[in-house]
Each structure stands twice: as structure tokens, then as C-alpha cells.
CSV table of C-alpha atoms and ligand atoms in Angstrom, one decimal:
chain,number,residue,atom,x,y,z
A,14,MET,CA,89.0,-183.5,-192.9
A,15,SER,CA,91.7,-181.0,-192.9
A,16,GLN,CA,93.7,-182.1,-195.9
A,17,ILE,CA,92.3,-181.1,-199.3
A,18,ARG,CA,92.0,-184.2,-201.4
A,19,VAL,CA,90.2,-184.3,-204.7
A,20,ARG,CA,89.8,-187.0,-207.3
A,21,PHE,CA,89.3,-187.2,-211.1
A,22,ALA,CA,87.4,-190.4,-211.6
A,23,PRO,CA,87.0,-191.2,-215.3
A,24,SER,CA,85.4,-194.4,-216.6
A,25,PRO,CA,87.6,-196.0,-219.2
A,26,THR,CA,84.8,-196.0,-221.8
A,27,GLY,CA,86.8,-194.0,-224.3
A,28,TYR,CA,89.2,-191.2,-224.8
A,29,LEU,CA,89.5,-188.2,-222.5
A,30,HIS,CA,86.9,-185.7,-223.7
A,31,ILE,CA,86.6,-182.0,-223.3
A,32,GLY,CA,84.2,-182.3,-220.4
A,33,GLY,CA,86.5,-184.8,-218.6
A,34,LEU,CA,89.4,-182.5,-219.1
A,35,ARG,CA,87.6,-179.6,-217.6
A,36,THR,CA,86.8,-181.7,-214.5
A,37,ALA,CA,90.4,-182.9,-214.3
A,38,LEU,CA,91.7,-179.4,-214.7
A,39,TYR,CA,89.5,-177.9,-212.1
A,40,ASP,CA,90.4,-180.7,-209.7
A,41,TYR,CA,94.0,-180.1,-210.4
A,42,LEU,CA,93.8,-176.3,-210.0
A,43,PHE,CA,91.7,-176.5,-206.9
A,44,ALA,CA,94.2,-178.9,-205.3
A,45,ARG,CA,97.2,-177.0,-206.4
A,46,SER,CA,95.8,-173.6,-205.3
A,47,LEU,CA,95.3,-174.9,-201.8
A,48,GLY,CA,98.3,-177.2,-201.4
A,49,GLY,CA,96.1,-180.3,-201.6
A,50,LYS,CA,96.4,-183.6,-203.3
A,51,CYS,CA,95.0,-184.6,-206.7
A,52,ILE,CA,94.0,-188.3,-207.2
A,53,LEU,CA,93.3,-190.2,-210.4
A,54,ARG,CA,90.9,-193.0,-209.9
A,55,ILE,CA,89.7,-195.3,-212.7
A,56,GLU,CA,86.1,-196.3,-212.4
A,57,ASP,CA,85.9,-199.5,-214.5
A,58,THR,CA,83.0,-201.3,-212.9
A,59,ASP,CA,80.8,-201.1,-216.0
A,60,ARG,CA,82.3,-204.1,-217.6
A,61,ASN,CA,80.2,-203.8,-220.8
A,62,ARG,CA,81.5,-200.4,-221.7
A,63,LEU,CA,85.2,-200.9,-221.2
A,64,VAL,CA,87.4,-199.8,-224.1
A,65,GLU,CA,90.8,-201.3,-224.6
A,66,ASP,CA,93.7,-199.0,-224.0
A,67,ALA,CA,91.4,-196.3,-222.6
A,68,VAL,CA,93.2,-196.2,-219.3
A,69,GLU,CA,96.6,-195.7,-221.0
A,70,ASN,CA,95.1,-193.1,-223.3
A,71,LEU,CA,93.6,-191.2,-220.5
A,72,ILE,CA,96.8,-191.2,-218.5
A,73,GLN,CA,98.8,-190.2,-221.6
A,74,SER,CA,96.5,-187.3,-222.5
A,75,LEU,CA,96.7,-185.9,-218.9
A,76,GLU,CA,100.5,-186.2,-219.0
A,77,GLN,CA,100.7,-184.5,-222.4
A,78,LEU,CA,98.8,-181.6,-220.9
A,79,ASP,CA,101.1,-181.4,-217.9
A,80,LEU,CA,98.4,-182.4,-215.4
A,81,HIS,CA,100.5,-184.6,-213.2
A,82,PHE,CA,98.5,-186.2,-210.5
A,83,ASP,CA,99.8,-187.0,-207.0
A,84,GLU,CA,98.2,-190.5,-206.6
A,85,GLY,CA,96.8,-192.9,-209.1
A,86,PRO,CA,97.4,-196.0,-211.2
A,87,GLY,CA,101.0,-196.1,-212.3
A,88,ILE,CA,101.8,-193.2,-209.9
A,89,GLY,CA,101.2,-195.0,-206.5
A,90,GLY,CA,100.0,-193.6,-203.2
A,91,ASP,CA,98.9,-194.7,-199.8
A,92,TYR,CA,95.2,-195.2,-200.7
A,93,GLY,CA,95.5,-197.6,-203.6
A,94,PRO,CA,94.7,-199.6,-205.6
A,95,TYR,CA,93.3,-196.8,-207.7
A,96,ILE,CA,91.5,-198.9,-210.2
A,97,GLN,CA,88.0,-200.0,-209.0
A,98,SER,CA,88.1,-203.5,-210.4
A,99,GLU,CA,91.0,-204.1,-208.0
A,100,ARG,CA,88.9,-203.1,-205.0
A,101,LEU,CA,85.9,-205.4,-205.2
A,102,GLU,CA,86.4,-207.0,-201.8
A,103,LEU,CA,86.0,-203.6,-200.2
A,104,TYR,CA,82.7,-202.9,-202.0
A,105,HIS,CA,81.3,-206.3,-201.1
A,106,ARG,CA,82.2,-205.8,-197.4
A,107,GLU,CA,80.3,-202.5,-197.4
A,108,ALA,CA,77.4,-203.9,-199.3
A,109,GLU,CA,77.2,-206.7,-196.7
A,110,ARG,CA,77.0,-204.1,-194.0
A,111,LEU,CA,74.1,-202.3,-195.8
A,112,LEU,CA,72.3,-205.6,-196.0
A,113,GLU,CA,72.8,-206.4,-192.4
A,114,THR,CA,71.5,-202.9,-191.3
A,115,GLY,CA,68.4,-203.3,-193.6
A,116,HIS,CA,69.5,-200.4,-195.9
A,117,ALA,CA,69.9,-202.8,-198.9
A,118,TYR,CA,67.9,-205.7,-200.2
A,119,TYR,CA,68.2,-208.4,-202.8
A,120,CYS,CA,66.2,-208.1,-206.0
A,121,PHE,CA,65.6,-211.1,-208.3
A,122,CYS,CA,63.6,-209.3,-210.9
A,123,THR,CA,64.6,-210.2,-214.5
A,124,PRO,CA,65.2,-207.5,-217.1
A,125,GLU,CA,61.9,-208.6,-218.8
A,126,THR,CA,60.0,-208.2,-215.5
A,127,LEU,CA,61.5,-204.7,-215.1
A,128,ASP,CA,60.7,-203.7,-218.6
A,129,GLU,CA,57.1,-204.8,-218.2
A,130,MET,CA,56.9,-202.9,-214.9
A,131,ARG,CA,58.3,-199.7,-216.5
A,132,ARG,CA,56.0,-200.0,-219.5
A,133,LYS,CA,53.0,-200.2,-217.2
A,134,GLN,CA,54.2,-197.2,-215.1
A,135,GLN,CA,54.6,-195.2,-218.3
A,136,GLU,CA,51.2,-196.1,-219.5
A,137,ALA,CA,49.7,-195.1,-216.2
A,138,LYS,CA,51.7,-191.9,-216.4
A,139,GLU,CA,53.4,-192.7,-213.1
A,140,PHE,CA,56.9,-191.9,-212.1
A,141,VAL,CA,59.1,-194.7,-213.5
A,142,LYS,CA,61.0,-196.4,-210.7
A,143,TYR,CA,61.4,-199.8,-209.1
A,144,ASP,CA,58.2,-200.7,-207.4
A,145,ARG,CA,60.0,-202.6,-204.6
A,146,ARG,CA,58.3,-206.0,-205.2
A,147,CYS,CA,61.4,-207.8,-203.9
A,148,LEU,CA,61.5,-205.7,-200.7
A,149,ASN,CA,58.6,-207.8,-199.4
A,150,LEU,CA,60.3,-211.2,-199.8
A,151,THR,CA,60.8,-213.0,-196.5
A,152,PRO,CA,64.3,-213.9,-195.4
A,153,GLU,CA,63.5,-217.6,-196.1
A,154,GLN,CA,62.3,-216.8,-199.6
A,155,VAL,CA,65.4,-214.8,-200.3
A,156,GLN,CA,67.6,-217.6,-199.0
A,157,ALA,CA,65.8,-220.2,-201.1
A,158,ARG,CA,66.3,-218.1,-204.3
A,159,LEU,CA,69.9,-217.4,-203.5
A,160,ASP,CA,70.5,-221.1,-202.8
A,161,ALA,CA,68.8,-221.9,-206.1
A,162,GLY,CA,71.4,-219.7,-207.8
A,163,GLU,CA,68.9,-217.2,-209.1
A,164,SER,CA,70.4,-214.1,-210.8
A,165,HIS,CA,70.1,-211.1,-208.5
A,166,VAL,CA,71.2,-207.6,-207.7
A,167,LEU,CA,71.4,-205.6,-204.5
A,168,ARG,CA,69.4,-202.4,-204.2
A,169,LEU,CA,69.6,-199.5,-201.8
A,170,LYS,CA,66.4,-198.8,-199.9
A,171,MET,CA,65.9,-195.1,-200.3
A,172,PRO,CA,63.8,-193.3,-197.6
A,173,ASP,CA,60.3,-192.3,-198.5
A,174,ASP,CA,59.1,-188.7,-198.3
A,175,HIS,CA,62.5,-187.3,-197.6
A,176,GLU,CA,63.8,-184.1,-198.9
A,177,PHE,CA,67.5,-184.1,-199.5
A,178,THR,CA,69.6,-181.0,-199.1
A,179,VAL,CA,72.7,-180.8,-201.1
A,180,GLU,CA,75.1,-178.0,-200.0
A,181,ASP,CA,76.9,-177.3,-203.2
A,182,LEU,CA,79.9,-175.0,-203.2
A,183,ILE,CA,78.9,-173.5,-206.5
A,184,ARG,CA,75.1,-173.8,-206.4
A,185,GLY,CA,74.4,-173.1,-202.8
A,186,THR,CA,71.6,-175.1,-201.1
A,187,VAL,CA,69.8,-177.4,-203.5
A,188,GLN,CA,66.7,-179.3,-202.3
A,189,ILE,CA,65.9,-182.6,-204.0
A,190,ASP,CA,62.8,-184.7,-203.3
A,191,ALA,CA,63.7,-188.3,-202.6
A,192,SER,CA,60.5,-189.6,-204.1
A,193,GLN,CA,62.3,-189.0,-207.4
A,194,SER,CA,65.1,-191.3,-206.4
A,195,ASP,CA,64.9,-194.9,-207.5
A,196,ASP,CA,66.0,-197.8,-205.2
A,197,GLN,CA,69.4,-197.7,-206.8
A,198,VAL,CA,71.2,-200.9,-207.8
A,199,LEU,CA,74.3,-201.1,-205.7
A,200,VAL,CA,75.7,-204.5,-206.8
A,201,LYS,CA,74.9,-205.8,-210.3
A,202,SER,CA,74.2,-209.4,-211.2
A,203,ASP,CA,77.7,-209.8,-212.4
A,204,GLY,CA,78.9,-209.1,-208.9
A,205,PHE,CA,80.4,-205.7,-209.8
A,206,PRO,CA,79.3,-202.7,-207.8
A,207,THR,CA,77.6,-199.9,-209.6
A,208,TYR,CA,79.3,-196.5,-209.9
A,209,HIS,CA,77.2,-195.2,-207.0
A,210,LEU,CA,78.4,-197.7,-204.4
A,211,ALA,CA,81.9,-197.8,-205.6
A,212,ALA,CA,82.3,-194.0,-205.8
A,213,VAL,CA,81.0,-193.5,-202.3
A,214,VAL,CA,83.1,-196.2,-200.8
A,215,ASP,CA,86.2,-195.0,-202.5
A,216,ASP,CA,85.6,-191.3,-201.8
A,217,HIS,CA,85.3,-192.3,-198.1
A,218,TYR,CA,88.4,-194.6,-198.0
A,219,MET,CA,90.5,-192.3,-200.1
A,220,GLU,CA,89.6,-189.5,-197.8
A,221,ILE,CA,88.3,-187.3,-200.5
A,222,SER,CA,87.4,-183.8,-199.1
A,223,HIS,CA,85.7,-182.3,-202.2
A,224,VAL,CA,83.8,-184.2,-204.9
A,225,ILE,CA,84.2,-182.0,-208.0
A,226,ARG,CA,82.2,-183.3,-211.0
A,227,GLY,CA,79.8,-182.3,-213.8
A,228,GLU,CA,76.3,-181.0,-213.2
A,229,GLU,CA,74.8,-184.2,-214.7
A,230,TRP,CA,75.7,-186.0,-211.4
A,231,LEU,CA,73.8,-183.5,-209.2
A,232,SER,CA,70.6,-185.6,-209.4
A,233,SER,CA,72.5,-188.7,-208.1
A,234,THR,CA,73.9,-186.8,-205.1
A,235,PRO,CA,70.9,-187.6,-202.8
A,236,LYS,CA,71.6,-191.3,-203.3
A,237,HIS,CA,75.2,-190.7,-202.4
A,238,ILE,CA,74.3,-188.6,-199.3
A,239,TRP,CA,71.9,-191.4,-198.2
A,240,LEU,CA,74.7,-194.0,-198.7
A,241,TYR,CA,77.0,-191.9,-196.5
A,242,GLN,CA,74.3,-191.7,-193.9
A,243,CYS,CA,73.6,-195.5,-194.0
A,244,LEU,CA,77.3,-196.3,-193.8
A,245,GLY,CA,77.8,-193.9,-190.9
A,246,TRP,CA,80.3,-191.7,-192.7
A,247,GLU,CA,80.8,-188.0,-193.1
A,248,PRO,CA,80.1,-186.9,-196.7
A,249,PRO,CA,82.6,-184.8,-198.6
A,250,LYS,CA,81.9,-181.3,-199.9
A,251,TRP,CA,79.9,-181.2,-203.2
A,252,VAL,CA,81.0,-179.2,-206.2
A,253,HIS,CA,78.9,-179.6,-209.4
A,254,LEU,CA,80.5,-177.9,-212.4
A,255,PRO,CA,78.3,-176.1,-215.0
A,256,LEU,CA,77.5,-177.9,-218.3
A,257,ILE,CA,79.5,-177.3,-221.4
A,258,LEU,CA,77.3,-176.3,-224.2
A,259,ASN,CA,77.3,-176.3,-228.0
A,260,GLN,CA,76.9,-172.9,-229.7
A,261,ASP,CA,73.1,-173.5,-229.8
A,262,ARG,CA,73.2,-173.9,-226.0
A,263,SER,CA,72.4,-177.7,-226.2
A,264,LYS,CA,74.6,-180.0,-224.1
A,265,LEU,CA,78.1,-180.4,-225.7
A,266,SER,CA,77.8,-183.4,-228.0
A,267,LYS,CA,80.0,-185.6,-230.0
A,268,ARG,CA,77.7,-185.2,-233.0
A,269,MET,CA,78.1,-181.4,-233.2
A,270,ASN,CA,81.7,-181.1,-232.1
A,271,ASP,CA,84.9,-183.0,-231.9
A,272,VAL,CA,85.1,-183.7,-228.2
A,273,SER,CA,88.2,-185.8,-228.0
A,274,VAL,CA,91.2,-184.1,-226.4
A,275,GLU,CA,93.6,-186.4,-228.2
A,276,SER,CA,92.3,-185.3,-231.5
A,277,TYR,CA,92.7,-181.6,-230.6
A,278,LEU,CA,96.3,-182.3,-229.8
A,279,GLN,CA,96.7,-184.2,-233.0
A,280,LYS,CA,95.3,-181.5,-235.1
A,281,GLY,CA,97.9,-179.1,-233.7
A,282,TYR,CA,96.3,-177.3,-230.9
A,283,LEU,CA,98.9,-176.4,-228.3
A,284,LYS,CA,98.6,-177.7,-224.7
A,285,GLU,CA,99.0,-174.2,-223.4
A,286,ALA,CA,96.1,-173.0,-225.5
A,287,LEU,CA,93.9,-176.0,-224.6
A,288,ILE,CA,94.5,-175.6,-220.9
A,289,ASN,CA,93.9,-171.9,-221.0
A,290,PHE,CA,90.7,-172.2,-223.1
A,291,ILE,CA,89.3,-175.1,-221.0
A,292,ALA,CA,90.0,-173.2,-217.7
A,293,LEU,CA,87.7,-170.4,-219.0
A,294,LEU,CA,84.8,-172.9,-219.7
A,295,GLY,CA,83.0,-172.1,-216.5
A,296,TRP,CA,85.6,-170.1,-214.5
A,297,HIS,CA,86.5,-166.6,-215.1
A,298,PRO,CA,89.0,-164.4,-213.2
A,299,ALA,CA,88.1,-161.1,-211.5
A,300,ASP,CA,89.5,-159.0,-214.2
A,301,ASP,CA,89.0,-159.6,-217.9
A,302,ARG,CA,92.4,-161.1,-218.5
A,303,GLU,CA,92.3,-163.9,-221.1
A,304,PHE,CA,95.8,-165.5,-221.1
A,305,TYR,CA,97.0,-167.7,-218.3
A,306,SER,CA,99.7,-170.3,-218.1
A,307,LEU,CA,98.9,-173.4,-216.1
A,308,GLU,CA,101.1,-172.1,-213.3
A,309,GLU,CA,99.3,-168.8,-213.2
A,310,LEU,CA,95.9,-170.7,-213.2
A,311,CYS,CA,97.1,-172.7,-210.2
A,312,GLN,CA,97.7,-169.4,-208.3
A,313,THR,CA,94.5,-167.6,-209.4
A,314,PHE,CA,91.8,-170.3,-209.5
A,315,THR,CA,89.0,-170.3,-206.9
A,316,LEU,CA,85.8,-172.2,-206.8
A,317,GLU,CA,84.0,-169.0,-205.9
A,318,ARG,CA,84.6,-167.8,-209.5
A,319,VAL,CA,83.1,-170.8,-211.1
A,320,SER,CA,79.7,-170.0,-212.5
A,321,LYS,CA,76.4,-171.9,-212.3
A,322,ALA,CA,75.4,-171.1,-215.9
A,323,GLY,CA,76.5,-173.4,-218.7
A,324,ALA,CA,79.6,-172.5,-220.6
A,325,VAL,CA,79.6,-172.3,-224.4
A,326,PHE,CA,82.3,-174.2,-226.3
A,327,ASP,CA,83.4,-171.7,-228.8
A,328,LEU,CA,85.8,-173.2,-231.3
A,329,THR,CA,86.6,-169.8,-232.9
A,330,LYS,CA,87.9,-168.6,-229.6
A,331,LEU,CA,90.0,-171.7,-229.2
A,332,ASP,CA,91.5,-171.1,-232.7
A,333,TRP,CA,92.2,-167.5,-231.8
A,334,MET,CA,93.8,-168.5,-228.5
A,335,ASN,CA,95.9,-171.1,-230.2
A,336,GLY,CA,97.1,-168.5,-232.7
A,337,HIS,CA,98.1,-166.3,-229.8
A,338,TYR,CA,100.3,-169.1,-228.2
A,339,LEU,CA,101.7,-170.0,-231.6
A,340,LYS,CA,103.1,-166.4,-231.8
A,341,GLU,CA,104.0,-166.0,-228.2
A,342,LEU,CA,105.8,-169.3,-227.2
A,343,PRO,CA,109.5,-169.5,-227.8
A,344,LEU,CA,110.3,-170.1,-231.4
A,345,GLU,CA,112.4,-173.1,-230.5
A,346,THR,CA,109.3,-174.7,-228.9
A,347,ILE,CA,107.1,-174.1,-231.9
A,348,VAL,CA,109.7,-175.4,-234.3
A,349,GLU,CA,110.1,-178.6,-232.3
A,350,ARG,CA,106.4,-179.1,-232.0
A,351,SER,CA,105.7,-178.5,-235.7
A,352,LEU,CA,108.2,-181.1,-236.9
A,353,PRO,CA,105.7,-184.1,-236.9
A,354,TYR,CA,103.4,-182.0,-239.0
A,355,PHE,CA,106.1,-181.5,-241.7
A,356,ASP,CA,106.4,-185.3,-241.8
A,357,ALA,CA,102.6,-185.7,-242.0
A,358,ALA,CA,102.4,-183.2,-244.9
A,359,GLY,CA,105.1,-185.2,-246.7
A,360,LEU,CA,107.6,-182.3,-246.5
A,361,LYS,CA,111.3,-182.8,-245.9
A,362,VAL,CA,112.5,-180.8,-242.9
A,363,PRO,CA,115.2,-178.4,-244.1
A,364,GLU,CA,118.4,-177.5,-242.1
A,365,LYS,CA,118.0,-175.8,-238.8
A,366,ASP,CA,118.6,-172.2,-239.9
A,367,LYS,CA,116.2,-172.3,-242.8
A,368,LEU,CA,113.6,-174.2,-240.7
A,369,HIS,CA,113.7,-171.5,-237.9
A,370,ARG,CA,113.4,-168.6,-240.4
A,371,MET,CA,110.5,-170.3,-242.1
A,372,VAL,CA,108.6,-171.1,-238.9
A,373,GLU,CA,109.2,-167.6,-237.7
A,374,VAL,CA,107.6,-166.1,-240.8
A,375,ALA,CA,104.8,-168.7,-240.8
A,376,ARG,CA,103.6,-168.6,-237.2
A,377,PRO,CA,101.9,-165.2,-237.0
A,378,ARG,CA,99.9,-166.3,-240.0
A,379,CYS,CA,98.7,-169.7,-238.6
A,380,ASN,CA,96.2,-170.8,-236.0
A,381,LEU,CA,97.3,-174.5,-235.7
A,382,LEU,CA,100.6,-176.3,-235.7
A,383,ALA,CA,99.3,-178.2,-238.7
A,384,ASP,CA,99.0,-174.9,-240.6
A,385,ILE,CA,102.7,-174.2,-240.4
A,386,PRO,CA,104.0,-176.8,-243.0
A,387,VAL,CA,101.1,-175.8,-245.2
A,388,TYR,CA,102.3,-172.3,-245.2
A,389,CYS,CA,106.0,-173.4,-245.6
A,390,ARG,CA,105.4,-175.6,-248.6
A,391,MET,CA,106.2,-172.7,-250.9
A,392,PHE,CA,109.8,-172.6,-249.6
A,393,LEU,CA,110.3,-176.3,-249.9
A,394,GLU,CA,108.8,-177.3,-253.2
A,395,THR,CA,109.9,-175.8,-256.6
A,396,PRO,CA,107.2,-173.6,-258.1
A,397,ASN,CA,105.2,-175.1,-260.9
A,398,PRO,CA,103.2,-172.3,-262.4
A,399,GLN,CA,100.2,-173.1,-264.6
A,400,GLY,CA,97.5,-171.3,-266.4
A,401,LYS,CA,97.3,-167.5,-265.7
A,402,GLU,CA,100.4,-167.6,-263.6
A,403,LEU,CA,102.4,-169.2,-266.4
A,404,GLN,CA,101.0,-166.6,-268.8
A,405,ASN,CA,102.0,-163.8,-266.4
A,406,LEU,CA,105.6,-165.2,-266.3
A,407,GLN,CA,105.8,-165.4,-270.0
A,408,SER,CA,104.9,-161.7,-270.6
A,409,GLU,CA,107.4,-159.2,-271.7
A,410,ASP,CA,107.2,-157.1,-268.5
A,411,SER,CA,107.8,-160.2,-266.4
A,412,LYS,CA,110.8,-161.2,-268.5
A,413,LYS,CA,112.2,-157.8,-267.9
A,414,VAL,CA,112.0,-158.1,-264.2
A,415,LEU,CA,113.3,-161.7,-264.0
A,416,SER,CA,116.3,-161.1,-266.4
A,417,TRP,CA,117.3,-158.0,-264.4
A,418,PHE,CA,117.6,-160.2,-261.3
A,419,VAL,CA,119.4,-163.0,-263.1
A,420,ASN,CA,121.9,-160.5,-264.3
A,421,ASN,CA,122.3,-158.4,-261.1
A,422,LEU,CA,121.9,-160.8,-258.2
A,423,PRO,CA,125.0,-162.9,-258.3
A,424,SER,CA,127.4,-159.9,-257.9
A,425,HIS,CA,125.7,-159.0,-254.7
A,426,PHE,CA,125.9,-162.4,-253.0
A,427,PRO,CA,125.7,-163.1,-250.1
A,428,LEU,CA,122.4,-161.3,-249.8
A,429,ASP,CA,121.1,-159.8,-246.6
A,430,ALA,CA,117.9,-157.8,-245.8
A,431,GLU,CA,119.5,-154.4,-246.6
A,432,LYS,CA,120.9,-155.6,-249.9
A,433,VAL,CA,117.6,-157.1,-251.0
A,434,ASP,CA,115.8,-153.8,-250.2
A,435,SER,CA,118.2,-151.8,-252.2
A,436,LEU,CA,118.3,-154.2,-255.1
A,437,VAL,CA,114.5,-154.2,-255.3
A,438,LYS,CA,114.5,-150.4,-255.4
A,439,GLU,CA,117.2,-150.4,-258.1
A,440,ALA,CA,115.3,-153.0,-260.1
A,441,LEU,CA,112.0,-151.0,-259.9
A,442,THR,CA,113.8,-147.9,-261.3
A,443,ALA,CA,115.7,-149.9,-264.0
A,444,THR,CA,112.6,-151.7,-265.3
A,445,GLY,CA,110.3,-148.7,-264.9
A,446,LEU,CA,107.4,-151.0,-264.1
A,447,LYS,CA,104.5,-150.3,-261.7
A,448,ALA,CA,104.4,-152.2,-258.4
A,449,LYS,CA,102.0,-154.9,-259.4
A,450,ALA,CA,103.7,-155.7,-262.7
A,451,PHE,CA,107.0,-155.9,-260.9
A,452,TYR,CA,106.2,-157.8,-257.7
A,453,THR,CA,103.8,-160.4,-259.1
A,454,PRO,CA,106.3,-162.1,-261.4
A,455,LEU,CA,109.0,-161.9,-258.9
A,456,ARG,CA,106.9,-163.6,-256.2
A,457,LEU,CA,105.6,-166.1,-258.7
A,458,ALA,CA,109.1,-167.0,-259.7
A,459,LEU,CA,110.3,-167.2,-256.1
A,460,ILE,CA,107.4,-168.9,-254.3
A,461,GLY,CA,104.9,-169.9,-257.0
A,462,GLN,CA,102.2,-167.5,-255.7
A,463,ALA,CA,101.5,-163.8,-256.0
A,464,HIS,CA,101.3,-163.1,-252.3
A,465,GLY,CA,103.7,-164.2,-249.6
A,466,PRO,CA,106.1,-162.9,-247.0
A,467,ASP,CA,108.2,-159.8,-247.6
A,468,LEU,CA,111.0,-160.1,-250.1
A,469,PRO,CA,114.0,-159.9,-247.7
A,470,ASN,CA,112.5,-162.8,-245.7
A,471,THR,CA,111.7,-164.7,-248.9
A,472,PHE,CA,115.3,-164.4,-250.2
A,473,ALA,CA,116.7,-165.2,-246.8
A,474,ILE,CA,114.6,-168.4,-246.4
A,475,LEU,CA,115.3,-169.6,-249.9
A,476,GLY,CA,119.0,-168.8,-249.8
A,477,ASP,CA,121.1,-167.1,-252.5
A,478,ASP,CA,121.5,-170.0,-254.9
A,479,GLU,CA,117.9,-171.4,-254.6
A,480,ALA,CA,116.5,-167.9,-255.2
A,481,LEU,CA,118.6,-167.4,-258.3
A,482,ALA,CA,117.8,-170.8,-259.6
A,483,ARG,CA,114.1,-170.3,-259.2
A,484,ILE,CA,114.2,-166.9,-261.0
A,485,GLN,CA,116.3,-168.5,-263.8
A,486,ALA,CA,113.8,-171.4,-264.1
A,487,ALA,CA,110.9,-169.0,-264.3
A,488,LEU,CA,112.6,-166.9,-267.0
A,489,GLU,CA,113.1,-170.1,-269.1
A,490,LEU,CA,109.5,-171.1,-269.0
B,3,LIG,N1,83.1,-192.2,-213.3
B,3,LIG,C1,82.2,-191.1,-213.4
B,3,LIG,C2,82.3,-190.5,-214.8
B,3,LIG,O1,82.8,-191.1,-215.6
B,3,LIG,C3,82.7,-190.1,-212.3
B,3,LIG,C4,81.6,-189.3,-211.7
B,3,LIG,C5,82.1,-188.6,-210.4
B,3,LIG,O2,83.1,-187.8,-210.5
B,3,LIG,O3,81.6,-188.9,-209.4
B,3,LIG,O4,81.9,-189.4,-215.0
């Protein structure tokens, strides 16, 4: 196996979640760093858990994050089809082979029988696993029950007293006792293969060189190794990624966190930040550098630097990282990506120049794209002071400030930053007021709040006429 070929193999049982994205990303980075191929395979053999549109959503989320796979559904490739439900014949052929060589056997036990069996094992404090009662059926008995149309599954006969050695590229040598492995169902009563059979068959026929997946699959790996052996195939290299944990170090859960990638994108996290953040959930570079573009990750990533220990999902860090990208990406990019959030906030997008100035002022003060229109609202809606703010504007001091501007601004139009600075200085001297008594009414009049961006920016964003109109309106209150 000379060519590096890895696959991301999600089940379409929902949206792409944080854990799935981490696997997809590491697959992608590993393949790109070594000039290999990255394959997307849809594992849809669990027919009860299928979610409509999940495949489209998964593909869309990966595309949105710029993870473009080399082969897969809708992409094509020489090893397709890439959706398991379209490969059933292949699984049946291999299942047949396992039957013929005695590595698999029919099991006619009903769910009720199995429940009863498990209950007894639990009561007797035994290891809960299939007790192989159907293994002893004679070929004639099996045939008679098949002929009678009895519901059945196909099971893998696991070896007894066998210790499996998993050579894992992250974990090193892992020994797993086979007595813990059940006689895995390979083909279910609905005729669909289980994940275990389908994944092994596909990994073989798709010539997957490295299986990269979450740690939760490590305990299934002996079954897979055994399947490779029974089918006479060479297994791939195994790579089990560390768990992703909640802050309290329990396994990342939907209950404690939002885990849907789509919803992070919707909330206004930037793809650059998400990719950077997710890349560091288990992998860390040799130096302490924090910021990496996808391209830089492709050059830097190695499996050697993926750790065994679980990685904590720290939302505060993601926010911080997103804030960084919000400041650092080209202004044009941030403007464009923030547009849908203006719509969602019910704000009319102003003309280009004003929009750019506003976003430029807003972005160092925001963590999410969605925060940008929230910040910009003061420039887009006429102030409507109430309560204490209204009182402030009606005071004598405030009237002094506002009337000074009403009288002196127009002759200085068009304003620019320098003019605003000098006018403010002049106004401070002319009114003789202390800073707070001066700036508070001015800002309340201009933006409806006592704190905000510096005055040259505020005037520039509002524009000469709008600034004057707002001051006039405040004076008339
Ligand atoms: N379909 C499995 C999942 O949803 C893939 C496991 C594997 O990568 O082998 O996680």
C-alpha cells in the first residue's frame, strides 16, 4: 500500500458535529500533508437512524469549511459508489465467503430471546455477550429454518482466548482480550450489513491505507482485525484520535454544549477560526504558535503530534480565536460575511462607504459576526433617549454643548478627522465644561449612548448631515 488514502465515513444520522469535523479535518490534513487522497464515504446501513437531508448537510458543511475531498458522493472517483446502501451486493458476496469458510454463522434468536439471555447473564454477573446457541445448529436445521423464512442475522465467529494486538499510530501497541468481543452481527435481519462488515469491506476495496477515527472505535478494532484475517486481507494502519471533552472532562455531549458545526457557522463563527480551533483539539505544533490557516495546517500537521489524552472543548478560547480572525481577515471579507447578520437583525444595510467604516470600527470590539450589526445599530437607528439619558440631554450644560455644535458645525462641512478634533477642542474651551459633562450629551445625541467609538469615527460614519440632524433633534427634546 504505497499511496496514502484516508476516508471520513460519517453516518447520516444528523448534522456534522464537532467530533466529526475533527476527524474529517485530521483526515484531510494527513492526506494533504503527504500528497495522499481524502475520501468521503457515507455509512448509511443503519436504516432506522437515517435523517433526511443529512448527506446534503454534511457535504455542504464540509464545503463551507473549505474541506474539499478527492473522492466521494457527488465528487466521483474510481472506487465508488461512495454510499454504502449502493454497495450491498459487495457486502453480501463477502458475507457469503465468511459463511463458506466457517467464520460466520446464522443466528435465528429473536430480540426477546436475546433480552432474556442478557438479563440472565447480568443476574449471574457474567460478561454480557451472545452465548452462541445458534452456532450449534446443524446445516440441516439451519436450512430448514431458512426455508421456513425465519428472521435471522449473520454473526462473526470470534476466536476464543485470543489476545488482539492493535498497533495504533498514536497509542502504540494496545492489547485487547478477545473474550471481551461479542460474536458481532455482520448482516442484520433487514439484509443490511452492520457498520463493522461494511466498513471493513469498503476500507479494503477502497484501498484505505490509514483508518483515522475517534477513540470510541478502538474497542471494535479487534473485530475488524479479525475480519481482515478471515477475509485474507491486509489491514490498514490504525489511528484512534483522543476524545473531545467537556470542561468537566466528561465526553463532549450535546447536552452540555452545542455540537453542531452548522449552528456555529450560523451563529457567526468564521470558518478560519473553527478550523484553527478544531485543529488544536488533540494536535499541537512543536512551538506554541496558536494561529494557523488551513493551508499552513496542511504543511505542519503530523500524526506524531496528536496526543493520546482527551482534548477539552473550550468555548472561551473559540470566541477569543474568532475575535482574532474578525480583526485580522481583510475588511472586505468581514463586511461581506456580516451582511446576512444585518438582515437577521432587521437592519438596513447602508451604502458601501458607511458600511465599511462601521464594520471597521465594530470588528475589534466583537467576537462573532453576529455581534457586528448589534454594535452598528447605534449608527443606523435614530437615538431615542429615555429616563436618565433624556434628563441629561435636557440639562443646561448639555444644551450649551449641543447648541454650540448646531451653530458651528455647518460652516466647517465637509468634516474630516482633523476638523472634528479641532472643533471638539474649540467647543470644550468655549463651553468651559468638564470632560464628562461635555462628552456625555454629545455622544447621547449622536449615538444614543454615553460610550462609543471616538468622535472622528462617529462623525465620519454618520456623515455631516445626519450628525447635525441628530444633534439638532437632541437639542429640541
Ligand atoms: N460511520 C462511523 C461513524 O459514524 C465511522 C467510524 C469509522 O470511521 O470507522 O462514526
